[in-house]
PDB file of N, CA and C in Angstrom:
ATOM      1  N   UNK A1299      -1.628 -61.525  -6.659  1.00  0.00           N
ATOM      2  CA  UNK A1299      -2.596 -61.430  -7.685  1.00  0.00           C
ATOM      3  C   UNK A1299      -2.321 -60.186  -8.556  1.00  0.00           C
ATOM      4  N   UNK A1300      -2.354 -60.269  -9.819  1.00  0.00           N
ATOM      5  CA  UNK A1300      -1.942 -59.145 -10.786  1.00  0.00           C
ATOM      6  C   UNK A1300      -3.105 -58.410 -11.222  1.00  0.00           C
ATOM      7  N   UNK A1301      -4.321 -58.862 -11.058  1.00  0.00           N
ATOM      8  CA  UNK A1301      -5.477 -58.063 -11.516  1.00  0.00           C
ATOM      9  C   UNK A1301      -6.439 -57.696 -10.393  1.00  0.00           C
ATOM     10  N   UNK A1302      -7.057 -56.702 -10.535  1.00  0.00           N
ATOM     11  CA  UNK A1302      -8.086 -56.182  -9.599  1.00  0.00           C
ATOM     12  C   UNK A1302      -9.315 -56.155 -10.414  1.00  0.00           C
ATOM     13  N   UNK A1303     -10.464 -56.042  -9.707  1.00  0.00           N
ATOM     14  CA  UNK A1303     -11.703 -55.914 -10.383  1.00  0.00           C
ATOM     15  C   UNK A1303     -11.731 -54.670 -11.236  1.00  0.00           C
ATOM     16  N   UNK A1304     -11.274 -53.578 -10.810  1.00  0.00           N
ATOM     17  CA  UNK A1304     -11.257 -52.268 -11.374  1.00  0.00           C
ATOM     18  C   UNK A1304     -10.077 -52.076 -12.369  1.00  0.00           C
ATOM     19  N   UNK A1305      -9.061 -52.797 -12.280  1.00  0.00           N
ATOM     20  CA  UNK A1305      -7.920 -52.561 -13.238  1.00  0.00           C
ATOM     21  C   UNK A1305      -6.952 -53.747 -13.236  1.00  0.00           C
ATOM     22  N   UNK A1306      -5.958 -53.526 -14.038  1.00  0.00           N
ATOM     23  CA  UNK A1306      -4.882 -54.327 -14.206  1.00  0.00           C
ATOM     24  C   UNK A1306      -3.515 -53.832 -13.648  1.00  0.00           C
ATOM     25  N   UNK A1307      -2.812 -54.666 -12.936  1.00  0.00           N
ATOM     26  CA  UNK A1307      -1.534 -54.191 -12.395  1.00  0.00           C
ATOM     27  C   UNK A1307      -0.482 -53.897 -13.450  1.00  0.00           C
ATOM     28  N   UNK A1308       0.149 -52.727 -13.340  1.00  0.00           N
ATOM     29  CA  UNK A1308       1.178 -52.270 -14.335  1.00  0.00           C
ATOM     30  C   UNK A1308       2.448 -52.976 -13.899  1.00  0.00           C
ATOM     31  N   UNK A1309       3.087 -53.656 -14.897  1.00  0.00           N
ATOM     32  CA  UNK A1309       4.297 -54.292 -14.656  1.00  0.00           C
ATOM     33  C   UNK A1309       5.581 -53.353 -14.885  1.00  0.00           C
ATOM     34  N   UNK A1310       5.531 -52.523 -15.899  1.00  0.00           N
ATOM     35  CA  UNK A1310       6.643 -51.649 -16.059  1.00  0.00           C
ATOM     36  C   UNK A1310       6.140 -50.254 -15.709  1.00  0.00           C
ATOM     37  N   UNK A1311       6.767 -49.666 -14.695  1.00  0.00           N
ATOM     38  CA  UNK A1311       6.440 -48.327 -14.279  1.00  0.00           C
ATOM     39  C   UNK A1311       7.637 -47.568 -14.117  1.00  0.00           C
ATOM     40  N   UNK A1312       7.746 -46.313 -14.602  1.00  0.00           N
ATOM     41  CA  UNK A1312       8.937 -45.533 -14.386  1.00  0.00           C
ATOM     42  C   UNK A1312       9.221 -45.303 -12.955  1.00  0.00           C
ATOM     43  N   UNK A1313      10.461 -45.217 -12.573  1.00  0.00           N
ATOM     44  CA  UNK A1313      10.851 -45.180 -11.083  1.00  0.00           C
ATOM     45  C   UNK A1313      10.083 -44.039 -10.390  1.00  0.00           C
ATOM     46  N   UNK A1314       9.921 -42.901 -11.053  1.00  0.00           N
ATOM     47  CA  UNK A1314       9.242 -41.739 -10.410  1.00  0.00           C
ATOM     48  C   UNK A1314       7.844 -42.224  -9.946  1.00  0.00           C
ATOM     49  N   UNK A1315       7.090 -42.890 -10.822  1.00  0.00           N
ATOM     50  CA  UNK A1315       5.729 -43.277 -10.404  1.00  0.00           C
ATOM     51  C   UNK A1315       5.734 -44.411  -9.411  1.00  0.00           C
ATOM     52  N   UNK A1316       6.846 -45.157  -9.345  1.00  0.00           N
ATOM     53  CA  UNK A1316       6.905 -46.255  -8.279  1.00  0.00           C
ATOM     54  C   UNK A1316       7.041 -45.576  -6.891  1.00  0.00           C
ATOM     55  N   UNK A1317       7.541 -44.380  -6.869  1.00  0.00           N
ATOM     56  CA  UNK A1317       7.703 -43.772  -5.530  1.00  0.00           C
ATOM     57  C   UNK A1317       6.402 -43.031  -5.015  1.00  0.00           C
ATOM     58  N   UNK A1318       5.577 -42.597  -5.976  1.00  0.00           N
ATOM     59  CA  UNK A1318       4.405 -41.857  -5.655  1.00  0.00           C
ATOM     60  C   UNK A1318       3.513 -42.489  -4.561  1.00  0.00           C
ATOM     61  N   UNK A1319       3.241 -43.770  -4.685  1.00  0.00           N
ATOM     62  CA  UNK A1319       2.398 -44.458  -3.659  1.00  0.00           C
ATOM     63  C   UNK A1319       3.047 -44.412  -2.262  1.00  0.00           C
ATOM     64  N   UNK A1320       4.305 -44.396  -2.192  1.00  0.00           N
ATOM     65  CA  UNK A1320       5.044 -44.339  -0.928  1.00  0.00           C
ATOM     66  C   UNK A1320       5.015 -42.916  -0.330  1.00  0.00           C
ATOM     67  N   UNK A1321       4.916 -41.897  -1.135  1.00  0.00           N
ATOM     68  CA  UNK A1321       4.892 -40.550  -0.718  1.00  0.00           C
ATOM     69  C   UNK A1321       3.478 -39.983  -0.392  1.00  0.00           C
ATOM     70  N   UNK A1322       2.568 -40.323  -1.249  1.00  0.00           N
ATOM     71  CA  UNK A1322       1.188 -39.992  -1.062  1.00  0.00           C
ATOM     72  C   UNK A1322       0.431 -41.106  -0.446  1.00  0.00           C
ATOM     73  N   UNK A1323       0.347 -41.176   0.897  1.00  0.00           N
ATOM     74  CA  UNK A1323      -0.150 -42.246   1.617  1.00  0.00           C
ATOM     75  C   UNK A1323      -1.710 -42.189   1.725  1.00  0.00           C
ATOM     76  N   UNK A1324      -2.252 -41.056   1.767  1.00  0.00           N
ATOM     77  CA  UNK A1324      -3.698 -40.876   1.899  1.00  0.00           C
ATOM     78  C   UNK A1324      -4.330 -40.533   0.586  1.00  0.00           C
ATOM     79  N   UNK A1325      -5.726 -40.884   0.515  1.00  0.00           N
ATOM     80  CA  UNK A1325      -6.322 -40.597  -0.836  1.00  0.00           C
ATOM     81  C   UNK A1325      -6.344 -39.026  -1.139  1.00  0.00           C
ATOM     82  N   UNK A1326      -6.439 -38.131  -0.137  1.00  0.00           N
ATOM     83  CA  UNK A1326      -6.456 -36.738  -0.405  1.00  0.00           C
ATOM     84  C   UNK A1326      -5.050 -36.148  -0.650  1.00  0.00           C
ATOM     85  N   UNK A1327      -4.039 -36.885  -0.525  1.00  0.00           N
ATOM     86  CA  UNK A1327      -2.734 -36.328  -0.802  1.00  0.00           C
ATOM     87  C   UNK A1327      -2.435 -36.048  -2.238  1.00  0.00           C
ATOM     88  N   UNK A1328      -3.345 -36.626  -3.201  1.00  0.00           N
ATOM     89  CA  UNK A1328      -3.102 -36.381  -4.624  1.00  0.00           C
ATOM     90  C   UNK A1328      -4.014 -35.252  -5.197  1.00  0.00           C
ATOM     91  N   UNK A1329      -4.701 -34.503  -4.241  1.00  0.00           N
ATOM     92  CA  UNK A1329      -5.570 -33.449  -4.659  1.00  0.00           C
ATOM     93  C   UNK A1329      -4.751 -32.284  -5.196  1.00  0.00           C
ATOM     94  N   UNK A1330      -5.230 -31.581  -6.218  1.00  0.00           N
ATOM     95  CA  UNK A1330      -4.585 -30.386  -6.761  1.00  0.00           C
ATOM     96  C   UNK A1330      -5.659 -29.363  -6.794  1.00  0.00           C
ATOM     97  N   UNK A1331      -5.369 -28.188  -6.215  1.00  0.00           N
ATOM     98  CA  UNK A1331      -6.360 -27.128  -6.317  1.00  0.00           C
ATOM     99  C   UNK A1331      -5.649 -25.971  -7.160  1.00  0.00           C
ATOM    100  N   UNK A1332      -6.472 -25.480  -8.114  1.00  0.00           N
ATOM    101  CA  UNK A1332      -6.038 -24.428  -8.925  1.00  0.00           C
ATOM    102  C   UNK A1332      -7.139 -23.513  -9.333  1.00  0.00           C
ATOM    103  N   UNK A1333      -6.922 -22.334  -9.764  1.00  0.00           N
ATOM    104  CA  UNK A1333      -7.959 -21.456 -10.267  1.00  0.00           C
ATOM    105  C   UNK A1333      -7.599 -21.040 -11.592  1.00  0.00           C
ATOM    106  N   UNK A1334      -8.594 -21.063 -12.559  1.00  0.00           N
ATOM    107  CA  UNK A1334      -8.301 -20.724 -13.918  1.00  0.00           C
ATOM    108  C   UNK A1334      -9.487 -20.042 -14.369  1.00  0.00           C
ATOM    109  N   UNK A1335      -9.338 -18.882 -15.046  1.00  0.00           N
ATOM    110  CA  UNK A1335     -10.446 -18.112 -15.655  1.00  0.00           C
ATOM    111  C   UNK A1335     -10.667 -18.709 -17.058  1.00  0.00           C
ATOM    112  N   UNK A1336     -11.877 -18.959 -17.429  1.00  0.00           N
ATOM    113  CA  UNK A1336     -12.208 -19.572 -18.756  1.00  0.00           C
ATOM    114  C   UNK A1336     -13.225 -18.611 -19.460  1.00  0.00           C
ATOM    115  N   UNK A1337     -12.957 -18.263 -20.595  1.00  0.00           N
ATOM    116  CA  UNK A1337     -13.902 -17.415 -21.324  1.00  0.00           C
ATOM    117  C   UNK A1337     -15.027 -18.355 -21.908  1.00  0.00           C
ATOM    118  N   UNK A1338     -16.240 -17.976 -21.681  1.00  0.00           N
ATOM    119  CA  UNK A1338     -17.338 -18.880 -21.846  1.00  0.00           C
ATOM    120  C   UNK A1338     -18.235 -18.330 -23.148  1.00  0.00           C
ATOM    121  N   UNK A1339     -17.754 -17.341 -23.847  1.00  0.00           N
ATOM    122  CA  UNK A1339     -18.595 -16.802 -24.937  1.00  0.00           C
ATOM    123  C   UNK A1339     -18.911 -17.865 -26.022  1.00  0.00           C
ATOM    124  N   UNK A1340     -17.797 -18.527 -26.401  1.00  0.00           N
ATOM    125  CA  UNK A1340     -17.944 -19.511 -27.507  1.00  0.00           C
ATOM    126  C   UNK A1340     -18.685 -20.742 -27.061  1.00  0.00           C
ATOM    127  N   UNK A1341     -18.494 -21.115 -25.776  1.00  0.00           N
ATOM    128  CA  UNK A1341     -19.227 -22.229 -25.101  1.00  0.00           C
ATOM    129  C   UNK A1341     -20.734 -21.905 -25.116  1.00  0.00           C
ATOM    130  N   UNK A1342     -21.052 -20.701 -24.667  1.00  0.00           N
ATOM    131  CA  UNK A1342     -22.486 -20.290 -24.605  1.00  0.00           C
ATOM    132  C   UNK A1342     -23.119 -20.344 -26.029  1.00  0.00           C
ATOM    133  N   UNK A1343     -22.271 -19.821 -27.005  1.00  0.00           N
ATOM    134  CA  UNK A1343     -22.835 -19.862 -28.421  1.00  0.00           C
ATOM    135  C   UNK A1343     -23.129 -21.391 -28.883  1.00  0.00           C
ATOM    136  N   UNK A1344     -22.243 -22.171 -28.530  1.00  0.00           N
ATOM    137  CA  UNK A1344     -22.345 -23.573 -28.793  1.00  0.00           C
ATOM    138  C   UNK A1344     -23.652 -24.166 -28.158  1.00  0.00           C
ATOM    139  N   UNK A1345     -23.827 -23.873 -26.877  1.00  0.00           N
ATOM    140  CA  UNK A1345     -25.001 -24.341 -26.211  1.00  0.00           C
ATOM    141  C   UNK A1345     -26.277 -23.759 -26.822  1.00  0.00           C
ATOM    142  N   UNK A1346     -26.208 -22.553 -27.223  1.00  0.00           N
ATOM    143  CA  UNK A1346     -27.418 -21.917 -27.911  1.00  0.00           C
ATOM    144  C   UNK A1346     -27.654 -22.537 -29.165  1.00  0.00           C
ATOM    145  N   UNK A1347     -26.654 -22.858 -29.998  1.00  0.00           N
ATOM    146  CA  UNK A1347     -26.832 -23.561 -31.293  1.00  0.00           C
ATOM    147  C   UNK A1347     -27.494 -24.926 -31.112  1.00  0.00           C
ATOM    148  N   UNK A1348     -26.952 -25.667 -30.122  1.00  0.00           N
ATOM    149  CA  UNK A1348     -27.451 -26.977 -29.818  1.00  0.00           C
ATOM    150  C   UNK A1348     -28.898 -26.836 -29.325  1.00  0.00           C
ATOM    151  N   UNK A1349     -29.302 -25.885 -28.517  1.00  0.00           N
ATOM    152  CA  UNK A1349     -30.629 -25.712 -28.092  1.00  0.00           C
ATOM    153  C   UNK A1349     -31.609 -25.479 -29.262  1.00  0.00           C
ATOM    154  N   UNK A1350     -31.170 -24.715 -30.253  1.00  0.00           N
ATOM    155  CA  UNK A1350     -31.959 -24.565 -31.459  1.00  0.00           C
ATOM    156  C   UNK A1350     -32.265 -25.840 -32.198  1.00  0.00           C
ATOM    157  N   UNK A1351     -31.291 -26.815 -32.070  1.00  0.00           N
ATOM    158  CA  UNK A1351     -31.433 -28.156 -32.586  1.00  0.00           C
ATOM    159  C   UNK A1351     -32.212 -29.108 -31.699  1.00  0.00           C
ATOM    160  N   UNK A1352     -32.686 -28.619 -30.635  1.00  0.00           N
ATOM    161  CA  UNK A1352     -33.461 -29.422 -29.639  1.00  0.00           C
ATOM    162  C   UNK A1352     -32.646 -30.107 -28.745  1.00  0.00           C
ATOM    163  N   UNK A1353     -31.299 -29.921 -28.628  1.00  0.00           N
ATOM    164  CA  UNK A1353     -30.413 -30.553 -27.676  1.00  0.00           C
ATOM    165  C   UNK A1353     -30.181 -29.717 -26.534  1.00  0.00           C
ATOM    166  N   UNK A1354     -30.562 -30.031 -25.340  1.00  0.00           N
ATOM    167  CA  UNK A1354     -30.351 -29.229 -24.052  1.00  0.00           C
ATOM    168  C   UNK A1354     -29.024 -29.621 -23.502  1.00  0.00           C
ATOM    169  N   UNK A1355     -28.057 -28.764 -23.362  1.00  0.00           N
ATOM    170  CA  UNK A1355     -26.804 -28.902 -22.743  1.00  0.00           C
ATOM    171  C   UNK A1355     -26.634 -27.961 -21.581  1.00  0.00           C
ATOM    172  N   UNK A1356     -25.776 -28.394 -20.661  1.00  0.00           N
ATOM    173  CA  UNK A1356     -25.401 -27.537 -19.559  1.00  0.00           C
ATOM    174  C   UNK A1356     -23.821 -27.485 -19.526  1.00  0.00           C
ATOM    175  N   UNK A1357     -23.358 -26.612 -18.713  1.00  0.00           N
ATOM    176  CA  UNK A1357     -21.861 -26.583 -18.569  1.00  0.00           C
ATOM    177  C   UNK A1357     -21.396 -27.945 -18.074  1.00  0.00           C
ATOM    178  N   UNK A1358     -22.190 -28.505 -17.119  1.00  0.00           N
ATOM    179  CA  UNK A1358     -21.742 -29.786 -16.533  1.00  0.00           C
ATOM    180  C   UNK A1358     -21.554 -31.002 -17.643  1.00  0.00           C
ATOM    181  N   UNK A1359     -22.633 -30.956 -18.483  1.00  0.00           N
ATOM    182  CA  UNK A1359     -22.612 -31.977 -19.553  1.00  0.00           C
ATOM    183  C   UNK A1359     -21.272 -31.787 -20.419  1.00  0.00           C
ATOM    184  N   UNK A1360     -20.969 -30.661 -20.669  1.00  0.00           N
ATOM    185  CA  UNK A1360     -19.781 -30.387 -21.499  1.00  0.00           C
ATOM    186  C   UNK A1360     -18.428 -30.678 -20.740  1.00  0.00           C
ATOM    187  N   UNK A1361     -18.432 -30.314 -19.412  1.00  0.00           N
ATOM    188  CA  UNK A1361     -17.309 -30.678 -18.637  1.00  0.00           C
ATOM    189  C   UNK A1361     -17.165 -32.209 -18.501  1.00  0.00           C
ATOM    190  N   UNK A1362     -18.191 -32.954 -18.242  1.00  0.00           N
ATOM    191  CA  UNK A1362     -18.110 -34.460 -18.194  1.00  0.00           C
ATOM    192  C   UNK A1362     -17.668 -35.033 -19.415  1.00  0.00           C
ATOM    193  N   UNK A1363     -18.144 -34.474 -20.585  1.00  0.00           N
ATOM    194  CA  UNK A1363     -17.744 -35.017 -21.885  1.00  0.00           C
ATOM    195  C   UNK A1363     -16.186 -34.687 -22.102  1.00  0.00           C
ATOM    196  N   UNK A1364     -15.711 -33.543 -21.648  1.00  0.00           N
ATOM    197  CA  UNK A1364     -14.372 -33.148 -21.854  1.00  0.00           C
ATOM    198  C   UNK A1364     -13.502 -34.111 -20.946  1.00  0.00           C
ATOM    199  N   UNK A1365     -13.880 -34.386 -19.714  1.00  0.00           N
ATOM    200  CA  UNK A1365     -13.122 -35.241 -18.850  1.00  0.00           C
ATOM    201  C   UNK A1365     -13.014 -36.659 -19.500  1.00  0.00           C
ATOM    202  N   UNK A1366     -14.170 -37.207 -19.951  1.00  0.00           N
ATOM    203  CA  UNK A1366     -14.124 -38.513 -20.519  1.00  0.00           C
ATOM    204  C   UNK A1366     -13.175 -38.621 -21.727  1.00  0.00           C
ATOM    205  N   UNK A1367     -13.303 -37.589 -22.536  1.00  0.00           N
ATOM    206  CA  UNK A1367     -12.434 -37.512 -23.731  1.00  0.00           C
ATOM    207  C   UNK A1367     -10.933 -37.447 -23.369  1.00  0.00           C
ATOM    208  N   UNK A1368     -10.585 -36.554 -22.385  1.00  0.00           N
ATOM    209  CA  UNK A1368      -9.185 -36.465 -21.938  1.00  0.00           C
ATOM    210  C   UNK A1368      -8.718 -37.729 -21.468  1.00  0.00           C
ATOM    211  N   UNK A1369      -9.489 -38.416 -20.563  1.00  0.00           N
ATOM    212  CA  UNK A1369      -8.971 -39.770 -20.045  1.00  0.00           C
ATOM    213  C   UNK A1369      -8.843 -40.813 -21.102  1.00  0.00           C
ATOM    214  N   UNK A1370      -9.790 -40.817 -22.104  1.00  0.00           N
ATOM    215  CA  UNK A1370      -9.638 -41.745 -23.204  1.00  0.00           C
ATOM    216  C   UNK A1370      -8.454 -41.455 -24.020  1.00  0.00           C
ATOM    217  N   UNK A1371      -8.110 -40.253 -24.260  1.00  0.00           N
ATOM    218  CA  UNK A1371      -6.895 -39.938 -24.983  1.00  0.00           C
ATOM    219  C   UNK A1371      -5.549 -40.080 -24.145  1.00  0.00           C
ATOM    220  N   UNK A1372      -5.694 -39.953 -22.899  1.00  0.00           N
ATOM    221  CA  UNK A1372      -4.522 -40.127 -22.090  1.00  0.00           C
ATOM    222  C   UNK A1372      -4.759 -41.133 -20.949  1.00  0.00           C
ATOM    223  N   UNK A1373      -4.658 -42.473 -21.272  1.00  0.00           N
ATOM    224  CA  UNK A1373      -5.051 -43.487 -20.247  1.00  0.00           C
ATOM    225  C   UNK A1373      -4.215 -43.494 -19.050  1.00  0.00           C
ATOM    226  N   UNK A1374      -2.921 -42.923 -19.113  1.00  0.00           N
ATOM    227  CA  UNK A1374      -2.130 -42.846 -17.961  1.00  0.00           C
ATOM    228  C   UNK A1374      -2.834 -41.989 -16.761  1.00  0.00           C
ATOM    229  N   UNK A1375      -3.745 -41.110 -17.245  1.00  0.00           N
ATOM    230  CA  UNK A1375      -4.419 -40.397 -16.117  1.00  0.00           C
ATOM    231  C   UNK A1375      -5.493 -41.259 -15.380  1.00  0.00           C
ATOM    232  N   UNK A1376      -5.793 -42.467 -15.906  1.00  0.00           N
ATOM    233  CA  UNK A1376      -6.869 -43.276 -15.349  1.00  0.00           C
ATOM    234  C   UNK A1376      -6.133 -44.381 -14.511  1.00  0.00           C
ATOM    235  N   UNK A1377      -5.397 -44.076 -13.540  1.00  0.00           N
ATOM    236  CA  UNK A1377      -4.626 -45.142 -12.801  1.00  0.00           C
ATOM    237  C   UNK A1377      -4.959 -44.869 -11.370  1.00  0.00           C
ATOM    238  N   UNK A1378      -4.702 -45.980 -10.602  1.00  0.00           N
ATOM    239  CA  UNK A1378      -4.892 -45.791  -9.129  1.00  0.00           C
ATOM    240  C   UNK A1378      -3.727 -46.695  -8.505  1.00  0.00           C
ATOM    241  N   UNK A1379      -3.441 -46.269  -7.261  1.00  0.00           N
ATOM    242  CA  UNK A1379      -2.400 -47.054  -6.437  1.00  0.00           C
ATOM    243  C   UNK A1379      -3.106 -47.762  -5.347  1.00  0.00           C
ATOM    244  N   UNK A1380      -2.722 -48.981  -5.138  1.00  0.00           N
ATOM    245  CA  UNK A1380      -3.127 -49.854  -3.976  1.00  0.00           C
ATOM    246  C   UNK A1380      -2.185 -50.769  -3.459  1.00  0.00           C
ATOM    247  N   UNK A1381      -1.862 -50.747  -2.174  1.00  0.00           N
ATOM    248  CA  UNK A1381      -0.917 -51.652  -1.555  1.00  0.00           C
ATOM    249  C   UNK A1381       0.498 -51.475  -2.179  1.00  0.00           C
ATOM    250  N   UNK A1382       0.856 -50.233  -2.602  1.00  0.00           N
ATOM    251  CA  UNK A1382       2.108 -49.971  -3.114  1.00  0.00           C
ATOM    252  C   UNK A1382       2.300 -50.386  -4.587  1.00  0.00           C
ATOM    253  N   UNK A1383       1.226 -50.742  -5.234  1.00  0.00           N
ATOM    254  CA  UNK A1383       1.295 -51.115  -6.689  1.00  0.00           C
ATOM    255  C   UNK A1383       0.394 -50.159  -7.488  1.00  0.00           C
ATOM    256  N   UNK A1384       0.795 -50.031  -8.730  1.00  0.00           N
ATOM    257  CA  UNK A1384      -0.023 -49.028  -9.679  1.00  0.00           C
ATOM    258  C   UNK A1384      -0.832 -49.781 -10.614  1.00  0.00           C
ATOM    259  N   UNK A1385      -2.028 -49.511 -10.711  1.00  0.00           N
ATOM    260  CA  UNK A1385      -3.077 -50.198 -11.584  1.00  0.00           C
ATOM    261  C   UNK A1385      -3.583 -49.273 -12.585  1.00  0.00           C
ATOM    262  N   UNK A1386      -3.927 -49.845 -13.843  1.00  0.00           N
ATOM    263  CA  UNK A1386      -4.615 -49.100 -14.817  1.00  0.00           C
ATOM    264  C   UNK A1386      -6.049 -49.525 -14.808  1.00  0.00           C
ATOM    265  N   UNK A1387      -6.954 -48.524 -14.803  1.00  0.00           N
ATOM    266  CA  UNK A1387      -8.399 -48.850 -14.702  1.00  0.00           C
ATOM    267  C   UNK A1387      -8.864 -49.506 -16.022  1.00  0.00           C
ATOM    268  N   UNK A1388      -9.836 -50.456 -15.918  1.00  0.00           N
ATOM    269  CA  UNK A1388     -10.387 -51.082 -17.146  1.00  0.00           C
ATOM    270  C   UNK A1388     -11.386 -50.189 -17.853  1.00  0.00           C
ATOM    271  N   UNK A1389     -12.029 -49.332 -17.178  1.00  0.00           N
ATOM    272  CA  UNK A1389     -13.032 -48.441 -17.713  1.00  0.00           C
ATOM    273  C   UNK A1389     -12.945 -46.927 -17.236  1.00  0.00           C
ATOM    274  N   UNK A1390     -13.661 -46.187 -17.838  1.00  0.00           N
ATOM    275  CA  UNK A1390     -13.812 -44.812 -17.394  1.00  0.00           C
ATOM    276  C   UNK A1390     -15.099 -44.647 -16.711  1.00  0.00           C
ATOM    277  N   UNK A1391     -15.081 -44.277 -15.406  1.00  0.00           N
ATOM    278  CA  UNK A1391     -16.303 -44.211 -14.676  1.00  0.00           C
ATOM    279  C   UNK A1391     -16.705 -42.652 -14.363  1.00  0.00           C
ATOM    280  N   UNK A1392     -18.004 -42.410 -14.762  1.00  0.00           N
ATOM    281  CA  UNK A1392     -18.488 -41.079 -14.390  1.00  0.00           C
ATOM    282  C   UNK A1392     -19.506 -41.332 -13.488  1.00  0.00           C
ATOM    283  N   UNK A1393     -19.469 -40.805 -12.264  1.00  0.00           N
ATOM    284  CA  UNK A1393     -20.565 -41.038 -11.361  1.00  0.00           C
ATOM    285  C   UNK A1393     -21.344 -39.721 -11.071  1.00  0.00           C
TER     286      UNK A1393
END
């Protein structure tokens, strides 16, 4: 079967990406941990401006919006491996 409920099977995959499901066998093998300092002054000013317009925002609202935008602009980030095959998700899910 070439399709899954959550995505479609990719037919043409670069060799490097064909190897990844064989190397990363567990779900947590793909986790990446990093630390980054982010200056929040401009973000705080944006939240304050929106609050004056009656729109209540939090850091999490902005982080979720940024993640959705990044995945929409770079669909190759919205893929998953199953049974040695690579699939492209049909939708962007935010839970």
